[in-house]
Coordinates of C-alpha atoms (C1' of nucleotides) in Angstrom, one line a residue:
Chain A
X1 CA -8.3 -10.7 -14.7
X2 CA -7.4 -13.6 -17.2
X3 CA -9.1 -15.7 -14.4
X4 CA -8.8 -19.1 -16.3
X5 CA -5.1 -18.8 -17.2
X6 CA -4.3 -18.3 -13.7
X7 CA -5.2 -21.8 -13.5
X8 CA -3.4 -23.3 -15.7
X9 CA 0.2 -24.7 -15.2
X10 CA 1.8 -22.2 -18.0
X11 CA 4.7 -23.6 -19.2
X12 CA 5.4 -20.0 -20.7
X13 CA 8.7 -17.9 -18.9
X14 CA 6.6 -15.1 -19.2
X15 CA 3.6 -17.1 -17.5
X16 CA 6.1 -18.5 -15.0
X17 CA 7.6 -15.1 -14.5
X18 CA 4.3 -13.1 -13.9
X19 CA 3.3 -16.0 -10.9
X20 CA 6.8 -15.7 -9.0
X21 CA 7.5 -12.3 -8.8
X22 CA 3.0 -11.3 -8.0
X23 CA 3.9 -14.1 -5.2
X24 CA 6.1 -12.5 -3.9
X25 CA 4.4 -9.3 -3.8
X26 CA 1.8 -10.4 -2.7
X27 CA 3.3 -12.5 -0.2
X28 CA 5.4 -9.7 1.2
X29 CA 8.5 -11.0 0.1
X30 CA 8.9 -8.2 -1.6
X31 CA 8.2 -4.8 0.0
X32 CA 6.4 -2.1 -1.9
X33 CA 9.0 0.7 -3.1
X34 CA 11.4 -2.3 -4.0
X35 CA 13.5 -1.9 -7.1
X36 CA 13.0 -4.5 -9.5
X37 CA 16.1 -4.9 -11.2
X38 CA 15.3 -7.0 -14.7
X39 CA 19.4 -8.1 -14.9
X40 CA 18.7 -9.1 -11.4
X41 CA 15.8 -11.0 -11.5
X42 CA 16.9 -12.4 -15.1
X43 CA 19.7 -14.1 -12.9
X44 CA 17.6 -14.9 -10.4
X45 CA 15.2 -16.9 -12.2
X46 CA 17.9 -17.9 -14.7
X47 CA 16.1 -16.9 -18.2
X48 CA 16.7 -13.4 -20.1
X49 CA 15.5 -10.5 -19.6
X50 CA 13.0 -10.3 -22.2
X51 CA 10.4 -12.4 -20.1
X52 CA 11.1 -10.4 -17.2
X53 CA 10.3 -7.7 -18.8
X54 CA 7.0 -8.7 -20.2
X55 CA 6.3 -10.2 -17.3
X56 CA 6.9 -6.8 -15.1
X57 CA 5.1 -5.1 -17.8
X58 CA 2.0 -7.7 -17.4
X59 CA 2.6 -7.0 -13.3
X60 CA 2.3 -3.2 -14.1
X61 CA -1.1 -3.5 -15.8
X62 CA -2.4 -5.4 -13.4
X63 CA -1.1 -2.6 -11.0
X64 CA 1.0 -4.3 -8.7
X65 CA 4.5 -3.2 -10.2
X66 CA 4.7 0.6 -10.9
X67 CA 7.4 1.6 -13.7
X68 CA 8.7 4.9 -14.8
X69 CA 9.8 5.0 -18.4
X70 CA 13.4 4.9 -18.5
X71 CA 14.1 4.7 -14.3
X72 CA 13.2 1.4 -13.6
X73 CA 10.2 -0.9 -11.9
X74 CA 9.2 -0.8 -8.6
X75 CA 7.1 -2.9 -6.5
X76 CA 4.0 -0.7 -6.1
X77 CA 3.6 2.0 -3.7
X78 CA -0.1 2.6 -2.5
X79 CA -0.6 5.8 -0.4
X80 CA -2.7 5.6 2.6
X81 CA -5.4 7.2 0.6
X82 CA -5.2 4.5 -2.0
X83 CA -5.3 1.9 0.4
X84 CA -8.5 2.9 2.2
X85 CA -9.9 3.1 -1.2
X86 CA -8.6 -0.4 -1.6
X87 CA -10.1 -1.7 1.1
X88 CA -13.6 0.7 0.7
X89 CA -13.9 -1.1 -2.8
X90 CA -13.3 -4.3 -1.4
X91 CA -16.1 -3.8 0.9
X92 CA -18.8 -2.9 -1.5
X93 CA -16.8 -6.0 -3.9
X94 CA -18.2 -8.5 -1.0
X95 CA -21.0 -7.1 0.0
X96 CA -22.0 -7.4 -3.9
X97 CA -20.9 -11.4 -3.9
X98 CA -22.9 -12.0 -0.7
X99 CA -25.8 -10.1 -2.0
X100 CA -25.6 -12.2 -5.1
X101 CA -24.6 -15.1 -3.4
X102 CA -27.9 -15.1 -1.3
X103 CA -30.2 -15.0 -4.4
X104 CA -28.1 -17.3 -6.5
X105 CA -26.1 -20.0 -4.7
X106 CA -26.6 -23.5 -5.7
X107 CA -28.1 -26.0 -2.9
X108 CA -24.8 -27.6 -3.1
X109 CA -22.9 -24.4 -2.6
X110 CA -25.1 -23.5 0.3
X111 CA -24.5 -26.8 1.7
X112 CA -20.6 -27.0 1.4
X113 CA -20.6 -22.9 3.1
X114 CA -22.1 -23.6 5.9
X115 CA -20.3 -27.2 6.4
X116 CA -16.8 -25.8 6.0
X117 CA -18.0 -22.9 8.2
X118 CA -18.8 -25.1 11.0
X119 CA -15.8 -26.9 10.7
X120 CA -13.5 -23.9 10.8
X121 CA -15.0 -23.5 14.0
X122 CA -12.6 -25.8 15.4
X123 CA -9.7 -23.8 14.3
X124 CA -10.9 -21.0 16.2
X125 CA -10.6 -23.2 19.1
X126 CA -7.3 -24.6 18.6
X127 CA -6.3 -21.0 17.9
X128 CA -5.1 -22.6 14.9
X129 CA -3.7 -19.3 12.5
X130 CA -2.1 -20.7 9.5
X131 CA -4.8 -23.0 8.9
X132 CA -8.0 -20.7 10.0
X133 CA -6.1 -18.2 7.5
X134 CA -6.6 -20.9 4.8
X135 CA -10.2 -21.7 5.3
X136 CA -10.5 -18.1 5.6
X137 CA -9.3 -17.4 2.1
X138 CA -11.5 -20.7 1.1
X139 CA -14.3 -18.9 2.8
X140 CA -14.3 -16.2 1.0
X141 CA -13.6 -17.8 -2.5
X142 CA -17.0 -19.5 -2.3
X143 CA -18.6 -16.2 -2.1
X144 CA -16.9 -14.9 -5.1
X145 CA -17.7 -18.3 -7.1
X146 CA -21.0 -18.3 -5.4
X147 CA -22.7 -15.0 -7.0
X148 CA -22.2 -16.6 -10.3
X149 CA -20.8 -13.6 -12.1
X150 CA -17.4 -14.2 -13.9
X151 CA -16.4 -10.4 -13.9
X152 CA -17.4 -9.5 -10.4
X153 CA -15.4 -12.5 -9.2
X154 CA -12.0 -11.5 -11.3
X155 CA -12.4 -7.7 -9.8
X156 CA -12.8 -9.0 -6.7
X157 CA -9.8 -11.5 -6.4
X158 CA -8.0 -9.0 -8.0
X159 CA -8.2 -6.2 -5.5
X160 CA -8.0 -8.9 -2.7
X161 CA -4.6 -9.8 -4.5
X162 CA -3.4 -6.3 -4.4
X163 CA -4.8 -5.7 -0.6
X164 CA -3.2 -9.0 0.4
X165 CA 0.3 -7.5 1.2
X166 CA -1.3 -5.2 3.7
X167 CA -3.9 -8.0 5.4
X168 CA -1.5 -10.4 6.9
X169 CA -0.7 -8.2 9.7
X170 CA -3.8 -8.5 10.9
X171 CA -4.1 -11.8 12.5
X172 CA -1.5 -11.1 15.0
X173 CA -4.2 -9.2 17.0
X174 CA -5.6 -11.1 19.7
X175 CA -9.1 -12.3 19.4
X176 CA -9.0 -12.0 15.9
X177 CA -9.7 -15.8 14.9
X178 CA -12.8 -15.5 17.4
X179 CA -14.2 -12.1 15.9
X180 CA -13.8 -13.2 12.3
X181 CA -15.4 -16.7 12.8
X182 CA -18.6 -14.9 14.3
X183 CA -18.8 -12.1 11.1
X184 CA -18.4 -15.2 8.8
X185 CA -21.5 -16.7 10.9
X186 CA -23.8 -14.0 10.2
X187 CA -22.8 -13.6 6.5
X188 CA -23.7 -17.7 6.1
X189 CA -27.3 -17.0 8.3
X190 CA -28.0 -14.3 6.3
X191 CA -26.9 -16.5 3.4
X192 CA -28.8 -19.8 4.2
X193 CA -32.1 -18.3 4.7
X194 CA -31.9 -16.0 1.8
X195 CA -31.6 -12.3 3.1
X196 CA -29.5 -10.5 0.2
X197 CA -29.7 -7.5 2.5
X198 CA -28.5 -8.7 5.3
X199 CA -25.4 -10.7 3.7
X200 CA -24.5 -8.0 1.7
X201 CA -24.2 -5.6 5.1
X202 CA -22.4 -8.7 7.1
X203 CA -19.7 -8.7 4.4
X204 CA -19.2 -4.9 4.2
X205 CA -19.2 -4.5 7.7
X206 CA -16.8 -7.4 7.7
X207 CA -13.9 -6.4 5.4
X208 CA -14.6 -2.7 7.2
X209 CA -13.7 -4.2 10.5
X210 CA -10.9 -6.1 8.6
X211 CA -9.8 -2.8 7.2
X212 CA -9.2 -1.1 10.5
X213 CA -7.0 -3.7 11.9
X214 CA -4.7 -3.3 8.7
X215 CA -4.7 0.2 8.4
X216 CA -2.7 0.1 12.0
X217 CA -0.2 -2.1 10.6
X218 CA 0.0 -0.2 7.0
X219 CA 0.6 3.2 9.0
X220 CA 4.3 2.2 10.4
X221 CA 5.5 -0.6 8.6
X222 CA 6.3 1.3 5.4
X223 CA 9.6 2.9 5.9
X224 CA 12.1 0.3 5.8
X225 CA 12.0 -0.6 2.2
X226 CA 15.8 -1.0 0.5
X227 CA 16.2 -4.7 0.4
X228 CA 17.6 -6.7 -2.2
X229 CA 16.2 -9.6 -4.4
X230 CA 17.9 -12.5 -3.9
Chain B
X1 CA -5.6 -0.1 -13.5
X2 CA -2.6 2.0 -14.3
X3 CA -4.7 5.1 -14.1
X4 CA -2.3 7.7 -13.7
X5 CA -0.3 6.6 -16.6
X6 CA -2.9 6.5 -19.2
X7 CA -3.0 9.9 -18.8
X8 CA 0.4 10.6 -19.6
X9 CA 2.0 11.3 -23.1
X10 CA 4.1 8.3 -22.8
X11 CA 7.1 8.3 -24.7
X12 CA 7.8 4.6 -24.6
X13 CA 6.4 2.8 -28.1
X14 CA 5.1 0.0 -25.6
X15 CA 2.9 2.0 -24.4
X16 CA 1.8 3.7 -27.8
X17 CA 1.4 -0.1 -28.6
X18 CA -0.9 -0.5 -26.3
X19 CA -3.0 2.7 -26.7
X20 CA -2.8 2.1 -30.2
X21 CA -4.2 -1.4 -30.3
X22 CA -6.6 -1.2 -27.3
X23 CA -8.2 1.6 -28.9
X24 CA -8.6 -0.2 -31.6
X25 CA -10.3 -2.8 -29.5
X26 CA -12.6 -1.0 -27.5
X27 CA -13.8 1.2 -30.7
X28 CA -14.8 -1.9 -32.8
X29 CA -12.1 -1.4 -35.4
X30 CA -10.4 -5.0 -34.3
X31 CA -13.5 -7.6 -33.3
X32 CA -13.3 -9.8 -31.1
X33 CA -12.2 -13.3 -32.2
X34 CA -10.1 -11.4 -34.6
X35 CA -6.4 -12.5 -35.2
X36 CA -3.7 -10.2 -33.9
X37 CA -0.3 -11.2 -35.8
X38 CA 2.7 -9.9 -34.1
X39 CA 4.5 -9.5 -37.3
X40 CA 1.7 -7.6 -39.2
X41 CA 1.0 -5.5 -35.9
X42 CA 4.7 -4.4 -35.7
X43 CA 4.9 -4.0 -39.8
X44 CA 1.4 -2.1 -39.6
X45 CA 3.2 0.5 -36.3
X46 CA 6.5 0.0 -38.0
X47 CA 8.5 -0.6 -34.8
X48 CA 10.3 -3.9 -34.1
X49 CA 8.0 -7.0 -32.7
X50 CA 9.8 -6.5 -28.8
X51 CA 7.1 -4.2 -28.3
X52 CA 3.8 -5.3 -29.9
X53 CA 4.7 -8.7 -28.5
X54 CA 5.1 -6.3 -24.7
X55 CA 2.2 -4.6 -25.8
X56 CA 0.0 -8.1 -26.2
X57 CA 1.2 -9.4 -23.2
X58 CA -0.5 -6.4 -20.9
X59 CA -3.8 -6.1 -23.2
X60 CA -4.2 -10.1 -21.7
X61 CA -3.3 -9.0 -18.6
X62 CA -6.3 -5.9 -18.9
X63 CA -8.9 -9.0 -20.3
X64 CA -8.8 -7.4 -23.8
X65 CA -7.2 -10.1 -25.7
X66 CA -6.6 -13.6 -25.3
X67 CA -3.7 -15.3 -25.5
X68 CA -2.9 -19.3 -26.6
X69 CA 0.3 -20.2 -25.8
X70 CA 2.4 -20.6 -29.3
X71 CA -0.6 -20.2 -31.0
X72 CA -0.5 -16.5 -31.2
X73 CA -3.3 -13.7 -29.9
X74 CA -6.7 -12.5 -31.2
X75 CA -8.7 -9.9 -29.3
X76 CA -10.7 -11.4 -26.7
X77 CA -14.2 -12.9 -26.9
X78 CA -16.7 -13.0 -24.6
X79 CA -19.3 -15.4 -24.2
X80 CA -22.8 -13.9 -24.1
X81 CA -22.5 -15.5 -20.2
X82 CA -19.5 -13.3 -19.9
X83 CA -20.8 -10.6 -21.5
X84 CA -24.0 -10.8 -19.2
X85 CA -22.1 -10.6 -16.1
X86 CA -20.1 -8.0 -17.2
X87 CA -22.9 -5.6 -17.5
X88 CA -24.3 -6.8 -14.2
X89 CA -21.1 -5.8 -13.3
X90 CA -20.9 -2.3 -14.4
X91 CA -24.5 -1.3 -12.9
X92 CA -23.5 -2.6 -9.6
X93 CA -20.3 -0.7 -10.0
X94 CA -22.0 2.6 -11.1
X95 CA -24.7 2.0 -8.6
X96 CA -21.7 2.1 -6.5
X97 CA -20.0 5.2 -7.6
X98 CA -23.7 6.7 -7.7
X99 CA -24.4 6.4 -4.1
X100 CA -21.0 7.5 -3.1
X101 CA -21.0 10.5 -5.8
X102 CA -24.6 11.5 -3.8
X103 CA -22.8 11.1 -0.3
X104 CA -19.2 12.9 -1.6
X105 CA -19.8 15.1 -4.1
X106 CA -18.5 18.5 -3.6
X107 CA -20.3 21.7 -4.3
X108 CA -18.3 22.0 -7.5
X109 CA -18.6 18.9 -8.6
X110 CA -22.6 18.8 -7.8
X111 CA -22.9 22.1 -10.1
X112 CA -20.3 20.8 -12.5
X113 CA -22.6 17.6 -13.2
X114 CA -25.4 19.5 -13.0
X115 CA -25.1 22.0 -15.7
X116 CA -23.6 19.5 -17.9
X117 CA -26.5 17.8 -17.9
X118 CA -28.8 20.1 -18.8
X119 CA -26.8 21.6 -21.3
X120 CA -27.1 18.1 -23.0
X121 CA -30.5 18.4 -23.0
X122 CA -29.8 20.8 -26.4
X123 CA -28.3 17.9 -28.1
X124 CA -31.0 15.7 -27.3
X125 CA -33.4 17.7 -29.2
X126 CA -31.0 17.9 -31.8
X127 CA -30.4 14.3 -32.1
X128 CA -27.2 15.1 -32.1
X129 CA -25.9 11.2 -31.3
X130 CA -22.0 12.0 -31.7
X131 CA -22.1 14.9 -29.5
X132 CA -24.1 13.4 -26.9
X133 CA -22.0 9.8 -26.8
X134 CA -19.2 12.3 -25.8
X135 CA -21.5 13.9 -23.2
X136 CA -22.7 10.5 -22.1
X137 CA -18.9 9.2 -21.4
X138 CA -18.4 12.7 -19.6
X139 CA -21.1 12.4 -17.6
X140 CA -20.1 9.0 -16.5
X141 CA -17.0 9.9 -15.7
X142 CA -17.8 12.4 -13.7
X143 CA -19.9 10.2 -11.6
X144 CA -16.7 8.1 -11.5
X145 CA -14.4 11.2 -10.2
X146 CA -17.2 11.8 -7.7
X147 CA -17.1 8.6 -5.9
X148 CA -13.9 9.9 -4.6
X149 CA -12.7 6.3 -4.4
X150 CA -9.7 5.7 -6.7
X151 CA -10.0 1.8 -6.6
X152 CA -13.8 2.1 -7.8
X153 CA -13.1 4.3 -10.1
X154 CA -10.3 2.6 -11.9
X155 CA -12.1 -0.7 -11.6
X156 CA -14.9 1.4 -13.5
X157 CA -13.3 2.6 -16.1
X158 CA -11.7 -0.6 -17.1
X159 CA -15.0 -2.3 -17.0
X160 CA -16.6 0.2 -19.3
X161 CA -13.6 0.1 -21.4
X162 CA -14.3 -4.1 -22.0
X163 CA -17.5 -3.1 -22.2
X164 CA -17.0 -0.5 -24.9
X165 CA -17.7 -2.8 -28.0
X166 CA -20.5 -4.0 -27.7
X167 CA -21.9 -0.8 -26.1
X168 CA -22.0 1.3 -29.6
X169 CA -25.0 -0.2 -31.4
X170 CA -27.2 0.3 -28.9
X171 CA -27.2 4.4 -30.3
X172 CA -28.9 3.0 -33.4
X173 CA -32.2 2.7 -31.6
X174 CA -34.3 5.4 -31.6
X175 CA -35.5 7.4 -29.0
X176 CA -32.3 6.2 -27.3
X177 CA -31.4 9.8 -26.6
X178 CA -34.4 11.1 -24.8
X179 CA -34.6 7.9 -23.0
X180 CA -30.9 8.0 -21.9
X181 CA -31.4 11.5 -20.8
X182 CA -34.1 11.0 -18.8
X183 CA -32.3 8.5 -16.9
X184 CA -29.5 10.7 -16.6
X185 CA -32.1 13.3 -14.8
X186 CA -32.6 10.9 -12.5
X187 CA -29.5 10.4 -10.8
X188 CA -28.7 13.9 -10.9
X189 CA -31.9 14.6 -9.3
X190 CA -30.7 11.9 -6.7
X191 CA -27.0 13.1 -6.0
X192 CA -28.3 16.9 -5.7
X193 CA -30.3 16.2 -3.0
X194 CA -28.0 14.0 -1.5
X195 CA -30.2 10.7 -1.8
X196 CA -27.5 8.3 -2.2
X197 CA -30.2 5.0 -2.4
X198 CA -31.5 6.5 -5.2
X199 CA -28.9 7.5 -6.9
X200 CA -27.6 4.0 -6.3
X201 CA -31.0 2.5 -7.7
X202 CA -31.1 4.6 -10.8
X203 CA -27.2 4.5 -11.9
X204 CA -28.5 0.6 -11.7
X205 CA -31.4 0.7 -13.7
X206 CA -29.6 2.5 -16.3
X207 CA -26.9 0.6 -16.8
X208 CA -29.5 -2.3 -16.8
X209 CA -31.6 -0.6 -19.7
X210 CA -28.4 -0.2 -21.5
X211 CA -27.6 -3.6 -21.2
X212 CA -30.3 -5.2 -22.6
X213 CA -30.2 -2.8 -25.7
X214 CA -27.3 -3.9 -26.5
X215 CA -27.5 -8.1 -26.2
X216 CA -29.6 -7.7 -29.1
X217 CA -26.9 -6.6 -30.7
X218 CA -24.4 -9.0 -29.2
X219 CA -26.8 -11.7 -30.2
X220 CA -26.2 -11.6 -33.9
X221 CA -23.3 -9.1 -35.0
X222 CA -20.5 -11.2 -33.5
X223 CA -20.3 -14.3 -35.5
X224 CA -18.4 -13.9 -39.0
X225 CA -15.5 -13.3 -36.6
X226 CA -13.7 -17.3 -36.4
X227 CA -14.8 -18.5 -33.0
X228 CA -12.6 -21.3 -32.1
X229 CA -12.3 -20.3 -28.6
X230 CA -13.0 -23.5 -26.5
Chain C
dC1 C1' -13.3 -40.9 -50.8
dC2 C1' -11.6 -40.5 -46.2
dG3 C1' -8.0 -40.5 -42.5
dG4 C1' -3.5 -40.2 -40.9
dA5 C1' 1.8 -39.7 -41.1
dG6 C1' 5.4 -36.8 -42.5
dG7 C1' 7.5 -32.6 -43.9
dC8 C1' 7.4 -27.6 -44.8
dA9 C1' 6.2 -22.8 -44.1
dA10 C1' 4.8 -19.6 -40.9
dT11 C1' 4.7 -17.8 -36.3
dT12 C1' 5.8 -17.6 -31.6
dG13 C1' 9.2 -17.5 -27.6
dC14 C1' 13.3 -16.2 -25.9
dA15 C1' 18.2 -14.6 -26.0
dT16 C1' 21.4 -11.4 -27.3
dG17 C1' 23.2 -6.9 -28.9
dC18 C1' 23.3 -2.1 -29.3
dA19 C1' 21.7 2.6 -28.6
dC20 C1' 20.1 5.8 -25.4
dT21 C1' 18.8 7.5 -20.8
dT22 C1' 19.7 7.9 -16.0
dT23 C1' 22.6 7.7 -12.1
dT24 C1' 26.8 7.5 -9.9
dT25 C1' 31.5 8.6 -9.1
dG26 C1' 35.5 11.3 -8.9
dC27 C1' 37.7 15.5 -9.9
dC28 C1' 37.9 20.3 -10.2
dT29 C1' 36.5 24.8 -8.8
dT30 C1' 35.3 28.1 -5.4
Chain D
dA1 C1' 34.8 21.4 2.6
dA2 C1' 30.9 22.0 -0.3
dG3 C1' 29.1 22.4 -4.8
dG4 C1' 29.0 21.5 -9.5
dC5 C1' 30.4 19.3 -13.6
dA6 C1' 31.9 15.5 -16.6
dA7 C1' 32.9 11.1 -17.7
dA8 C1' 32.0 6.4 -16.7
dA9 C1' 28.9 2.9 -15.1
dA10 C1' 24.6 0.9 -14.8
dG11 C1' 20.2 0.0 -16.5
dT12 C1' 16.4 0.4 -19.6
dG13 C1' 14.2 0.2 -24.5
dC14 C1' 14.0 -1.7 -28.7
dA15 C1' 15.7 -4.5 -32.8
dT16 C1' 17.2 -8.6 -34.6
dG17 C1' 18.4 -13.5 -34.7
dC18 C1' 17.6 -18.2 -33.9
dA19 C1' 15.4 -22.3 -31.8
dA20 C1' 11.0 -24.4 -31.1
dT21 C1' 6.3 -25.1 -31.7
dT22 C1' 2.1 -25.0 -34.5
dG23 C1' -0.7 -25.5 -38.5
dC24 C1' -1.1 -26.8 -43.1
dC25 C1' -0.3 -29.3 -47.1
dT26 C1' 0.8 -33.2 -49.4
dC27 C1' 1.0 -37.8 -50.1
dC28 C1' 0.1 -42.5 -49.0
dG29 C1' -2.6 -46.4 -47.4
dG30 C1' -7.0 -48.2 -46.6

DNA sequence: CCGGAGGCAATTGCATGCACTTTTTGCCTT
DNA sequence: AAGGCAAAAAGTGCATGCAATTGCCTCCGG
């Protein structure tokens, strides 16, 4: 939510507070289950702890941060369960933007999909992560912006937001770059020549595929949480 | 979000804050545009401004009010654009929960849904509006719970809650009742025998007939409010 | 009569202080 | 040595205070 403000170069502590510490959960800088200690990251970030405190309640609302009245804020845990329900809504979240996307993209937005598409390609070949990974997030922003529907487009970078923690794992797995390229391929066909149907079921089928190459990582790598903010 | 906390009895005034004034949102008693004063707020609750201003922060972080930097908070309006896409929104979303609820369902919760909903057949005939607004929100919610998907379900919820406002008026038309019923009927008819397309389609196609209802509404009510939103 | 500069009141933003709750530590008991 | 209890330490929750920004009102010049 509150897509616009995210845009905007706040010059609020609160504003300033809410961007660093969601980036660093959502980065994985900071783990879920991590304390979140407001004298702490008052020093941290040099200001009091007022604004940390908004801004951790801001953070809770959004559901990132989980607090327990009197005991402190946590990064957020999500179970397994939650995650797969993450990821399930995530799904249907795409496979509504592609739908939409199909019917309603612009000429121009068509145009600058498929062009950016075919120029990730190269990445794929240079085996190029870091930067596939960005036109990969680029990718799937013009979906979002292209089913020209304000709400759908805040739920969905929402809850890609929250998953994103638990999606960087992924592109260690070989063949990944490949595999992705060619779902994003038949999302833009299905795209360019207007199928609704058919985009809607590449994207699901997608994030699914997505989904199962996190849920490996998200299995083990929870344990080792107690880490301190510096 | 949050949805395991709104259920508790929370102790902490922040969170009373934010009950207190998002209810008053979502139930019409503060319109959108209108001005919310943190000094007033916190006079009106009697608590210090700490948490109204807390309390502020998280209703922009949920979409329900806007906030201008140093130029203080009013509760949020949406643009009939915004507005538009928002309903769009909530009958793919129940169209989602819909065609899960037909696929996931258990027994219980198939008879649970079912018997409610005839048993609101009675107020129909009464025209009992009141009582069947409370059934209505049940049986939504129910459809919700039976998408077993937590993510879609709180992602639900908080749309219907934006949506909540301008959602009221529509029970002013008449033959509103019947109509809604029948529509009802329909998915429930779906989900029992486990047609999940149709449940889909109908959930849809309610939420769309809802939707235009209330834009008339929208149309007209909302401007002696002070729209100098940009 | 209109438009703009300056000052004042009102309001927001953040820091600090204090009370209360939880957690930890250290001692005593068994 | 283990368990439990109490006091201290740490940390949260809210109130209050002060600086800074905004919006308004006035007054002046054109």
């Amino acid at each position: 939510m509150s897509g616009k403000h995210s845009l905007i170069r706040s010059g609020t502590t609160v504003d300033q507070m809410v961007r660093a510490i969601g980036d660093r959960i959502v980065t994985g800088y900071l783990r879920p289950g991590e304390k979140l200690d407001e004298t702490s990251l008052a020093a941290r970030f040099d200001v009091s702890r007022t604004p940390v405190r908004e801004a951790l309640g801001q953070l809770s609302a959004m559901g990132l941060v989980e607090r327990r009245p009197n005991r402190g804020a946590i990064v957020a845990v999500v179970t397994q369960e939650h995650l797969a329900s993450m990821f399930e809504s995530m799904a249907e979240l795409e496979a509504i933007c592609a739908r939409f996307s199909a019917e309603r993209m612009t000429a121009a937005e068509r145009r600058a999909l498929e062009t950016e598409h075919q120029a990730s390609a190269r990445l794929v070949q240079l085996g190029a992560e870091e930067d596939y990974e960005y036109f990969n997030t680029e990718f799937h922003s013009r979906l979002y912006r292209g089913a020209h529907n304000t709400h759908i487009h805040d739920l969905t970078v929402m809850t890609r937001s929250r998953l994103a923690p638990f999606r960087r794992a992924q592109f260690m797995l070989p063949g990944r770059l490949a595999k992705s390229w060619q779902e994003h391929d038949l999302i833009v066909t299905a795209i360019m020549r207007g199928d609704s149907v058919a985009a809607g079921k590449a994207a699901r089928d997608h994030v699914s595929i997505v989904s199962e190459a996190s849920a490996v990582f998200a299995a083990d790598d929870r344990k080792p949480i107690r880490r301190d903010v510096a």
